[in-house]
Amino acid sequence: MTDTFRKKKNLVDALSETLDRHPEVAFFCFDYFDTLVYRIVEPEHTKRLACRQLSIALGGDPDVDALYQWRKDFELTLCRQNEKKGLDPEFSLYDLAAVFHEFLVPRYPSITGLYDKDRFTDLFIQIEMTIELQVQRMFPDTEALLSSVKKFGASVFLISDFYIPGALFRRFLDRHGISRYVDQLFVSCDYGLTKFTGRLYGVLIEHLGAEPETFFMIGDRENADVLIPASRKMKSMGVGGYARQGAAPERATMQPSHTFESITSKRRFPSLIGKNQKDLFPEFALTLWHFIYRLFQELIRENATRVFFLSKEGAFLKELFDQFQQEQFGTAVIDSHHLRVSRKSTFIGSLQPIESENFSRLFSQYRAIGPRDFLLSLNFQEDEAKRICDALSIPFDVRADDFSKSDTFSTLLQSKKFRESYEDNRRRQKTAFLQYLESFNVDFTKERLHVVDVGWKGTIQDNMYFSLNREADVQGYYMGTITPTHLFRNNRKKGILFSNYPVKTPYYDVYAENPSLFEILLSSPEGSADAYEIRDAADNPAQMSVEDEFHAEKGVVVKMSITPEERAIFSEKIAPVQDTIRGNFKHFSESWVVSESPLPDAEWFARQHARMIFQPTPKEIDFFKSLYHFENFGNIEFT
């Protein structure tokens, strides 16, 4: 029995009629694409989008055009090889990934350093799945359709000519929430046999050992889903998927569902970033997305396999970096870690023994400080610092215009108590900090250390570099750099969005006008790293959870510091803004994944950022004026 191949406005009613007329039907078989779900782009376009994402993950070389052409050639070759084996012209995504890797490695040796065969295959598969999941939409009546069949008591099978194996295909059903309705999948690439030839239907019938008349096939293709199953004595019905809602016609000229000509227009811009009257700094998500995208490109070019995000701002940046990778590739191409470090926590361990230390790295940035500022920056406890000053009869809180040349500083340097405490603290903090680095199981003297921070001079990177006795090869990446310090062959720094060294980059004055905006909106509820301790296992049980402490591996405890006022500000003011950033970041990211158009240029991103700097709303101005920050290094004070 074949129902006329026509458009069904109400499939649920149509199937109910079928069940009434054919009570012998026990097995319902559904095609997937354009029957249960549709794509918002033409099918072949999903492959091109996947090639674009693969090109990005490979560093842009080979480009999308080359990858797409090779893909078409490889698919054809695999189909022919399958036919020579007596099967149908079909291929599996896993076989395609293997052929790609074998082809690319000798031609692009840099790929070998990033991806062995297994890692490349995983990347290839995850990208494909990510694109498919992004472009698929379920028809509004699909769940009701499947539910009605299950209520009747019939079994439901999904049968599809597709190159993604059933084990992965199940993820599509999970995403749409319809897995519970489907008893089993029959996907052509798992068997090398297709619906188009009818041989996949033979597999289905033989597998169940039932009469063909007890099967009912529903799909959108007249030949593969209606006529061929009918020729095998199965019942069948054709549905016009394209007329149901929003599907892209398969034979239509390929058109991206979104283009940046529309996405970046003034008309679409507010909706793109979810801007409304309650949002503060909504464009900041675009700035962060632009930074993360360019950071990823830099890391890939450097063949980095892992990256360390520094300081309290690094926690949120790491989160967005991981989110970016999942949204773009479906997997972590580059492993990321959060290093709980600060200028204060890393400074003392980076210094020399007192006999050879002149503290120039502190004084070059902070001239007008006092004994309290100096000692607390060296990680002295405040009560100990005060006792030392009292014993020497020097003013604890009085700042000098140039502390390094003051009598107070000379007196401190000659103090036996200061010298002993300094050396003890320096050794303990350096040992603990290096052990903290070791907890990541990386030999930083052999593997290049890629670090990311908000900016501006790269002081924490310098501290790490000197703590590692200048033996590590450190590459720093920053939102921006403003006169970066201590640049050496193996201690490099790069401002991703802006830099004034060696010359000003384009749009420097836009991004550098208010660097505090970055620091404020990227802050963390756990505060800054204050110091490091090594504790025995008996004193540091794994289940222990102490506020303001982070327990790392190898018995290292990172003591965190945040004032109650700062914690309240984060909870009440910063956290809601970060939630908006997450949503806008995701919206922009997913919009781009399904668009083949190129990204907006650097000027466009700079213009979006410029709105926040040069045309803030009254609400944004009031928000910014209501905040303050406790500076725990250099000038110890609230700002």
XYZ file of C-alpha atoms in Angstrom:
639
model
C 0.000 0.000 0.000
C 1.310 3.393 -0.957
C -0.325 6.585 0.151
C -0.247 9.278 -2.509
C 2.979 11.289 -2.249
C 1.528 14.524 -1.020
C 1.788 17.187 1.642
C 0.183 16.175 4.915
C -0.993 19.153 6.913
C -1.777 16.979 9.924
C 0.378 13.884 10.100
C -1.043 12.807 13.441
C -4.545 12.558 11.951
C -3.171 10.874 8.841
C -1.447 8.173 10.864
C -4.501 7.667 13.049
C -6.494 6.968 9.885
C -3.826 4.527 8.762
C -3.887 2.662 12.054
C -7.654 2.348 11.868
C -7.487 0.954 8.328
C -4.481 -1.317 8.913
C -4.525 -2.892 12.380
C -1.882 -5.396 11.235
C 0.792 -2.667 11.294
C 3.161 -3.257 14.226
C 6.273 -1.387 13.131
C 6.465 2.267 12.142
C 9.594 3.396 10.299
C 10.428 7.073 9.985
C 12.912 8.852 7.810
C 14.741 11.542 9.782
C 15.704 14.586 7.709
C 12.752 16.596 6.370
C 10.383 14.144 8.011
C 11.040 14.534 11.733
C 13.491 17.438 11.568
C 14.655 19.967 9.015
C 17.844 21.977 8.549
C 17.918 25.751 8.409
C 20.553 25.461 5.664
C 20.821 23.312 2.578
C 22.335 19.865 3.418
C 25.512 20.346 1.394
C 26.067 23.638 3.187
C 26.503 21.832 6.502
C 29.547 20.108 5.037
C 31.041 23.404 3.955
C 30.430 24.871 7.396
C 32.192 21.870 8.939
C 35.146 22.435 6.609
C 35.273 26.092 7.679
C 35.454 25.084 11.346
C 38.082 22.439 10.606
C 40.173 25.041 8.808
C 40.014 27.309 11.881
C 41.090 24.431 14.129
C 44.025 23.764 11.784
C 45.155 27.391 11.887
C 43.599 28.518 8.591
C 45.807 26.420 6.332
C 44.413 24.590 4.409
C 41.490 26.933 3.819
C 37.812 26.057 3.638
C 37.686 25.889 -0.171
C 40.484 23.339 -0.364
C 39.048 21.236 2.456
C 35.581 21.251 0.926
C 36.822 20.163 -2.502
C 38.935 17.399 -0.983
C 35.972 16.272 1.061
C 33.806 15.878 -2.019
C 36.564 13.900 -3.732
C 37.125 11.656 -0.706
C 33.409 10.956 -0.304
C 33.172 9.874 -3.932
C 36.232 7.641 -3.585
C 34.884 5.962 -0.440
C 31.513 5.342 -2.073
C 33.216 3.696 -5.050
C 35.332 1.538 -2.764
C 32.174 0.399 -0.994
C 30.547 -0.517 -4.318
C 33.577 -2.615 -5.267
C 32.952 -4.628 -2.104
C 29.448 -5.435 -3.314
C 27.775 -2.859 -1.078
C 25.979 0.386 -1.900
C 27.651 3.750 -2.685
C 27.861 4.920 0.932
C 30.607 5.977 3.346
C 31.125 6.500 7.075
C 32.236 9.729 8.707
C 34.949 7.790 10.574
C 36.414 6.533 7.287
C 36.291 10.065 5.903
C 38.201 11.383 8.929
C 40.874 8.690 8.499
C 41.334 9.527 4.817
C 41.570 13.231 5.609
C 44.255 12.686 8.260
C 46.276 10.410 5.988
C 46.083 13.009 3.227
C 46.872 16.085 5.343
C 49.790 14.892 7.491
C 52.484 14.667 4.781
C 51.320 17.911 3.181
C 50.926 19.948 6.387
C 53.552 18.704 8.877
C 52.461 21.212 11.527
C 49.227 19.253 11.892
C 51.189 16.291 13.202
C 52.291 18.251 16.267
C 48.711 19.114 17.143
C 46.766 16.036 16.094
C 47.619 12.373 15.977
C 45.132 10.173 14.120
C 42.847 9.590 17.099
C 42.776 13.251 18.143
C 42.166 14.406 14.586
C 39.354 11.894 14.159
C 37.713 13.067 17.365
C 37.996 16.699 16.253
C 36.613 15.898 12.804
C 33.644 13.988 14.242
C 32.863 16.573 16.931
C 32.890 19.441 14.439
C 30.483 17.569 12.178
C 28.158 16.828 15.087
C 28.332 20.412 16.320
C 27.324 21.828 12.945
C 24.496 19.326 12.520
C 23.126 20.051 15.976
C 23.284 23.782 15.317
C 21.396 23.683 12.020
C 18.723 21.105 12.853
C 15.228 22.096 13.966
C 12.409 19.742 14.880
C 9.040 20.093 13.183
C 6.381 21.256 15.660
C 4.275 18.123 15.170
C 7.117 15.582 15.435
C 6.799 14.752 19.120
C 3.005 14.439 18.899
C 3.452 12.198 15.861
C 5.842 9.812 17.603
C 3.890 9.890 20.835
C 0.657 8.893 19.085
C 2.362 5.895 17.477
C 3.835 4.751 20.799
C 0.437 5.095 22.480
C -0.955 2.746 19.858
C 1.623 0.191 21.005
C 3.630 0.015 17.804
C 7.423 -0.084 17.699
C 9.204 2.906 16.177
C 12.303 2.641 14.018
C 14.335 5.396 12.440
C 15.802 4.506 9.060
C 18.087 6.984 7.310
C 20.542 7.187 4.441
C 23.323 9.084 6.176
C 27.067 8.973 6.763
C 26.986 9.552 10.533
C 26.843 6.194 12.408
C 23.900 5.299 14.592
C 25.907 5.550 17.826
C 26.462 9.243 17.076
C 23.098 9.729 15.374
C 21.414 9.009 18.698
C 22.779 12.349 19.941
C 20.474 14.121 17.482
C 17.471 12.423 19.025
C 18.718 13.238 22.517
C 19.076 16.917 21.607
C 15.511 17.069 20.313
C 14.128 15.073 23.236
C 12.706 12.238 21.124
C 15.057 9.358 21.955
C 12.447 7.758 24.204
C 10.136 7.240 21.244
C 12.654 5.481 18.959
C 13.310 1.805 19.627
C 16.162 1.348 17.171
C 18.156 3.170 14.493
C 19.059 1.829 11.077
C 21.588 4.161 9.442
C 22.992 3.317 6.023
C 26.662 3.882 6.865
C 26.508 1.214 9.597
C 25.652 -1.421 7.012
C 27.005 -0.030 3.748
C 23.474 -0.423 2.399
C 20.912 2.264 1.592
C 17.189 2.891 1.347
C 17.773 4.169 -2.167
C 18.584 0.636 -3.377
C 16.124 -0.959 -0.982
C 18.773 -3.146 0.624
C 18.607 -1.314 3.951
C 14.910 -2.237 4.152
C 15.964 -5.841 3.699
C 18.257 -5.522 6.716
C 15.383 -4.116 8.773
C 12.894 -6.829 7.817
C 15.435 -9.618 8.318
C 16.527 -8.187 11.668
C 12.983 -8.254 13.035
C 11.930 -11.468 11.301
C 8.485 -10.044 10.589
C 6.277 -9.920 7.510
C 6.802 -6.859 5.278
C 3.095 -6.022 5.497
C 3.485 -5.230 9.207
C 5.843 -2.310 8.455
C 4.770 1.232 7.690
C 7.381 3.618 6.247
C 6.978 7.395 6.403
C 9.370 9.805 4.694
C 9.758 12.757 2.345
C 11.487 11.102 -0.632
C 9.099 9.628 -3.153
C 11.479 6.960 -4.402
C 13.508 5.966 -1.326
C 10.758 6.394 1.280
C 7.579 5.518 -0.628
C 7.969 3.563 -3.860
C 10.869 1.288 -2.915
C 9.430 0.119 0.435
C 6.081 -0.414 -1.346
C 7.849 -2.618 -3.888
C 8.948 -4.763 -0.953
C 5.326 -5.073 0.200
C 5.752 -2.581 3.025
C 3.135 0.071 3.567
C 4.382 3.595 3.015
C 3.365 7.223 3.005
C 5.063 10.318 1.654
C 5.143 13.612 3.511
C 6.047 17.009 2.133
C 8.509 18.160 4.749
C 9.396 21.495 3.182
C 5.861 22.809 3.403
C 5.598 22.118 7.117
C 7.875 24.768 8.630
C 11.058 26.540 7.746
C 13.057 23.804 6.039
C 15.638 24.751 3.431
C 14.808 23.032 0.104
C 17.470 20.450 -0.580
C 17.876 21.341 -4.232
C 17.753 25.074 -3.701
C 20.704 27.273 -4.446
C 22.895 27.248 -1.360
C 22.236 30.348 0.731
C 23.606 30.871 4.257
C 20.769 31.218 6.746
C 22.524 34.222 8.237
C 25.065 36.558 6.753
C 27.101 39.133 8.549
C 25.718 41.693 6.167
C 22.485 41.276 8.122
C 23.927 40.251 11.455
C 26.050 43.374 11.713
C 23.446 45.780 10.453
C 21.999 48.342 12.804
C 18.622 46.703 12.369
C 19.773 43.296 13.584
C 22.480 44.342 16.021
C 20.244 44.856 19.095
C 18.658 41.422 18.690
C 22.013 39.758 18.045
C 23.387 40.608 21.469
C 20.081 40.436 23.280
C 20.226 44.109 24.160
C 17.426 45.534 26.276
C 16.891 48.369 28.708
C 18.194 46.356 31.665
C 21.492 45.333 30.090
C 24.755 46.949 31.119
C 27.625 46.992 28.618
C 25.960 44.411 26.298
C 28.652 44.903 23.638
C 31.302 43.656 26.041
C 30.430 40.089 25.013
C 31.460 40.951 21.467
C 34.796 42.315 22.678
C 35.424 39.132 24.641
C 34.360 36.919 21.728
C 36.710 38.791 19.402
C 39.533 38.384 21.910
C 38.891 34.656 22.437
C 38.696 34.024 18.688
C 41.985 35.786 18.039
C 43.582 34.138 21.076
C 42.606 30.729 19.720
C 44.163 31.574 16.370
C 47.410 32.641 18.067
C 47.569 29.455 20.136
C 46.990 27.234 17.117
C 49.710 29.047 15.183
C 52.046 28.391 18.108
C 51.093 24.674 18.131
C 49.915 25.069 21.725
C 48.124 22.077 23.203
C 47.433 23.708 26.575
C 47.017 27.204 27.938
C 46.984 28.699 31.439
C 44.655 31.535 32.360
C 46.077 33.714 35.117
C 44.719 35.626 38.094
C 41.145 36.226 39.181
C 40.151 37.543 35.757
C 41.411 34.318 34.231
C 38.583 32.245 35.694
C 35.912 33.909 33.575
C 38.172 34.104 30.514
C 38.858 30.371 30.791
C 35.137 29.687 31.042
C 34.502 31.662 27.848
C 37.462 30.026 26.098
C 36.060 26.581 26.898
C 32.578 27.704 25.854
C 33.963 29.020 22.565
C 35.653 25.717 21.761
C 32.527 23.710 22.534
C 30.325 25.985 20.421
C 32.756 26.073 17.497
C 34.192 22.544 17.486
C 32.230 20.459 19.979
C 35.429 19.578 21.824
C 38.439 21.120 23.551
C 41.049 21.545 20.832
C 43.352 23.200 23.392
C 43.285 22.152 27.062
C 42.846 25.076 29.426
C 43.762 25.550 33.091
C 43.237 28.293 35.631
C 46.332 29.335 37.560
C 45.427 31.043 40.818
C 48.110 33.697 40.864
C 48.402 37.391 41.564
C 51.154 39.968 41.618
C 51.300 39.656 45.391
C 51.284 35.859 45.588
C 54.013 35.424 42.968
C 56.277 38.385 43.678
C 58.204 37.322 46.773
C 59.114 33.916 45.330
C 60.472 35.536 42.187
C 63.018 37.677 44.051
C 66.705 37.101 44.722
C 68.387 36.568 48.099
C 68.437 39.806 50.064
C 72.150 40.400 49.382
C 71.546 40.697 45.627
C 67.955 41.992 45.456
C 67.287 45.695 44.801
C 63.464 45.423 44.371
C 63.666 47.387 41.127
C 60.706 45.492 39.633
C 58.532 46.902 42.402
C 59.956 50.393 42.529
C 59.835 50.872 38.754
C 56.034 50.803 38.993
C 55.508 52.142 42.528
C 57.737 54.971 43.729
C 55.443 56.696 46.227
C 54.866 53.924 48.748
C 55.520 53.408 52.437
C 56.795 50.623 54.726
C 53.329 49.064 54.968
C 52.914 48.994 51.182
C 56.400 47.586 50.738
C 56.184 44.828 53.334
C 52.676 43.696 52.429
C 53.703 43.533 48.773
C 56.433 41.138 49.936
C 53.708 38.966 51.480
C 54.488 39.866 55.086
C 51.490 39.538 57.373
C 50.294 42.944 58.507
C 50.874 42.308 62.216
C 54.431 41.084 61.558
C 55.126 44.057 59.292
C 53.940 46.461 61.960
C 56.089 44.818 64.653
C 59.187 45.189 62.477
C 58.457 48.872 61.882
C 57.705 49.535 65.548
C 60.949 47.848 66.576
C 62.843 50.094 64.168
C 60.851 53.220 65.145
C 59.887 53.906 61.550
C 56.407 55.127 60.527
C 54.270 52.213 59.328
C 51.760 54.043 57.118
C 53.687 57.082 55.877
C 54.522 57.085 52.173
C 57.649 58.625 50.698
C 57.806 60.263 47.298
C 60.604 57.888 46.333
C 60.660 55.091 48.892
C 63.659 53.298 47.346
C 65.873 56.309 48.190
C 64.424 57.035 51.608
C 66.117 56.595 54.990
C 63.194 54.384 56.019
C 64.002 51.895 53.280
C 67.716 51.894 54.222
C 66.794 51.211 57.841
C 64.595 48.281 56.822
C 67.328 46.752 54.671
C 69.778 46.817 57.588
C 67.307 45.164 59.983
C 68.278 41.619 60.929
C 64.653 40.725 61.649
C 63.513 41.971 58.247
C 66.310 40.128 56.449
C 65.603 36.846 58.243
C 61.861 37.090 57.694
C 62.357 38.064 54.078
C 64.587 35.057 53.354
C 62.301 32.628 55.172
C 59.222 33.923 53.404
C 60.956 34.034 50.018
C 62.118 30.420 50.197
C 58.803 29.083 51.481
C 56.726 30.924 48.901
C 58.993 29.980 46.001
C 59.006 26.308 46.999
C 55.235 26.237 47.450
C 54.565 28.106 44.228
C 56.808 25.825 42.162
C 55.100 22.822 43.724
C 51.775 24.363 42.754
C 52.987 24.605 39.154
C 54.126 20.968 39.353
C 50.595 19.955 40.337
C 49.607 20.503 36.683
C 52.055 17.757 35.670
C 53.892 19.944 33.189
C 57.638 20.428 32.964
C 57.709 24.151 32.333
C 61.437 24.087 31.644
C 60.835 21.853 28.597
C 57.362 22.780 27.382
C 56.572 26.319 26.319
C 54.315 27.956 28.876
C 51.374 29.744 27.235
C 49.671 32.133 29.661
C 46.691 34.457 29.289
C 45.842 37.464 31.420
C 43.816 40.613 31.099
C 46.892 42.923 30.906
C 48.693 45.334 31.034
C 52.420 45.107 31.689
C 52.560 41.378 32.263
C 53.896 41.591 35.817
C 52.570 38.177 36.890
C 54.175 36.574 33.855
C 57.468 38.231 34.844
C 57.141 36.880 38.374
C 56.565 33.363 37.061
C 59.463 33.693 34.660
C 61.876 34.761 37.409
C 60.496 32.133 39.829
C 61.414 29.535 37.222
C 64.945 30.974 37.226
C 64.559 32.274 33.667
C 64.733 28.664 32.440
C 61.166 28.515 31.116
C 60.016 29.647 27.687
C 56.986 31.823 28.436
C 54.575 33.300 25.912
C 51.957 35.670 27.271
C 48.724 36.742 25.595
C 46.785 39.743 26.870
C 43.653 41.718 26.144
C 46.154 44.491 25.709
C 49.645 45.485 26.695
C 50.617 48.952 27.847
C 54.400 49.312 27.860
C 55.056 45.656 28.753
C 58.045 44.941 31.003
C 60.986 42.536 30.967
C 60.726 41.350 27.392
C 63.284 38.670 26.601
C 63.731 36.042 23.931
C 62.050 33.488 26.177
C 59.647 35.863 27.939
C 57.430 37.274 25.208
C 54.142 39.171 25.489
C 51.466 39.982 22.953
C 48.464 42.282 23.251
C 45.681 40.605 21.297
C 43.275 43.545 21.019
C 45.691 46.408 21.523
C 49.288 47.285 22.338
C 51.528 50.337 22.356
C 54.737 48.323 21.934
C 56.696 48.576 19.730
C 54.101 50.848 18.094
C 50.453 51.562 18.705
C 48.120 49.047 17.149
C 44.916 50.115 15.345
C 42.096 51.121 17.711
C 44.496 51.298 20.660
C 42.848 54.470 21.964
C 39.441 52.780 21.978
C 40.437 49.748 24.036
C 43.049 51.410 26.252
C 40.843 54.358 27.230
C 39.289 52.505 30.168
C 41.228 49.345 31.087
C 39.379 49.248 34.414
C 36.280 48.115 32.546
C 38.030 44.840 31.717
C 39.247 44.287 35.270
C 35.849 45.010 36.808
C 33.684 42.928 34.469
C 36.082 39.974 34.525
C 36.401 39.734 38.306
C 35.825 36.556 40.296
C 33.854 35.664 43.440
C 36.851 33.867 44.937
C 39.102 36.936 44.849
C 42.867 36.991 44.364
C 45.561 34.484 45.237
C 47.304 35.677 48.398
C 49.944 33.059 49.228
C 50.862 29.376 48.881
C 51.310 26.718 51.559
C 52.442 23.113 51.518
C 50.570 20.928 53.961
C 50.925 17.288 54.862
C 48.086 15.021 53.799
C 47.030 14.611 57.422
C 46.644 18.382 57.712
C 45.034 18.773 54.325
C 42.362 16.080 53.803
C 40.887 15.980 50.322
C 37.365 16.484 51.577
C 38.286 19.636 53.504
C 36.557 22.743 52.208
C 37.705 25.979 53.778
C 36.433 29.325 52.609
C 39.144 31.422 50.965
C 41.369 28.405 50.329
C 41.873 26.386 47.162
C 43.305 22.891 47.622
C 45.460 21.866 44.690
C 47.291 18.593 44.085
C 50.587 17.671 45.785
C 49.446 19.104 49.117
C 49.497 22.711 47.937
C 46.962 25.161 49.315
C 46.345 28.470 47.583
C 45.171 31.011 50.121
C 42.676 33.372 48.524
C 41.863 36.931 49.546
C 38.649 38.886 49.043
C 37.038 41.455 51.290
C 33.370 41.109 52.308
C 32.680 44.328 50.427
C 34.225 42.948 47.229
C 32.283 39.706 47.543
C 29.021 41.620 47.962
C 29.791 43.806 44.934
C 30.441 40.742 42.822
C 27.239 39.006 43.884
C 24.996 42.041 43.540
C 26.524 43.866 40.570
C 29.099 41.874 38.601
C 27.483 38.428 38.495
C 24.323 39.653 36.681
C 26.466 41.411 34.068
C 28.530 38.252 33.542
C 25.312 36.266 33.040
C 24.344 38.691 30.267
C 27.827 38.353 28.773
C 27.509 34.555 28.709
C 24.192 34.738 26.887
C 25.339 37.309 24.333
C 28.617 35.456 23.794
C 26.703 32.254 23.057
C 24.216 34.038 20.801
C 26.942 35.606 18.702
C 28.988 32.393 18.600
C 26.107 30.216 17.458
C 25.003 32.794 14.891
C 28.436 32.692 13.319
C 28.718 28.892 13.305
C 25.826 28.604 10.846
C 26.999 31.470 8.642
C 29.526 31.074 5.882
C 30.053 34.802 5.619
C 33.342 36.130 7.026
C 33.568 37.641 10.460
C 33.134 41.387 10.851
C 36.480 43.127 10.627
C 38.497 44.565 13.527
C 37.044 48.023 12.972
C 33.498 46.725 13.469
C 34.398 45.125 16.802
C 36.228 48.283 17.878
C 33.164 50.386 17.067
C 30.977 48.188 19.267
C 33.445 48.577 22.132
C 33.673 52.318 21.512
C 29.978 52.756 22.265
C 30.568 51.649 25.880
C 33.584 53.925 26.272
C 32.471 57.113 24.558
C 28.676 56.883 24.756
C 27.825 55.061 27.995
C 24.258 55.206 29.225
C 23.482 57.033 32.484
C 22.816 53.648 34.059
C 26.250 52.383 33.004
C 27.918 55.509 34.399
C 26.127 55.097 37.733
C 27.090 51.415 37.816
C 30.758 52.192 37.241
C 30.843 54.985 39.817
C 29.347 52.698 42.475
C 32.221 50.191 42.331
C 35.534 50.062 44.124
C 38.444 47.675 44.274
C 40.928 46.672 46.974
C 44.474 46.820 45.630
C 46.689 44.337 47.492
C 49.990 45.133 45.776
C 52.047 48.280 45.429
C 49.723 50.928 46.786
C 47.696 48.906 49.305
C 44.338 50.656 49.340
C 40.753 50.777 48.104
C 40.350 52.444 44.711
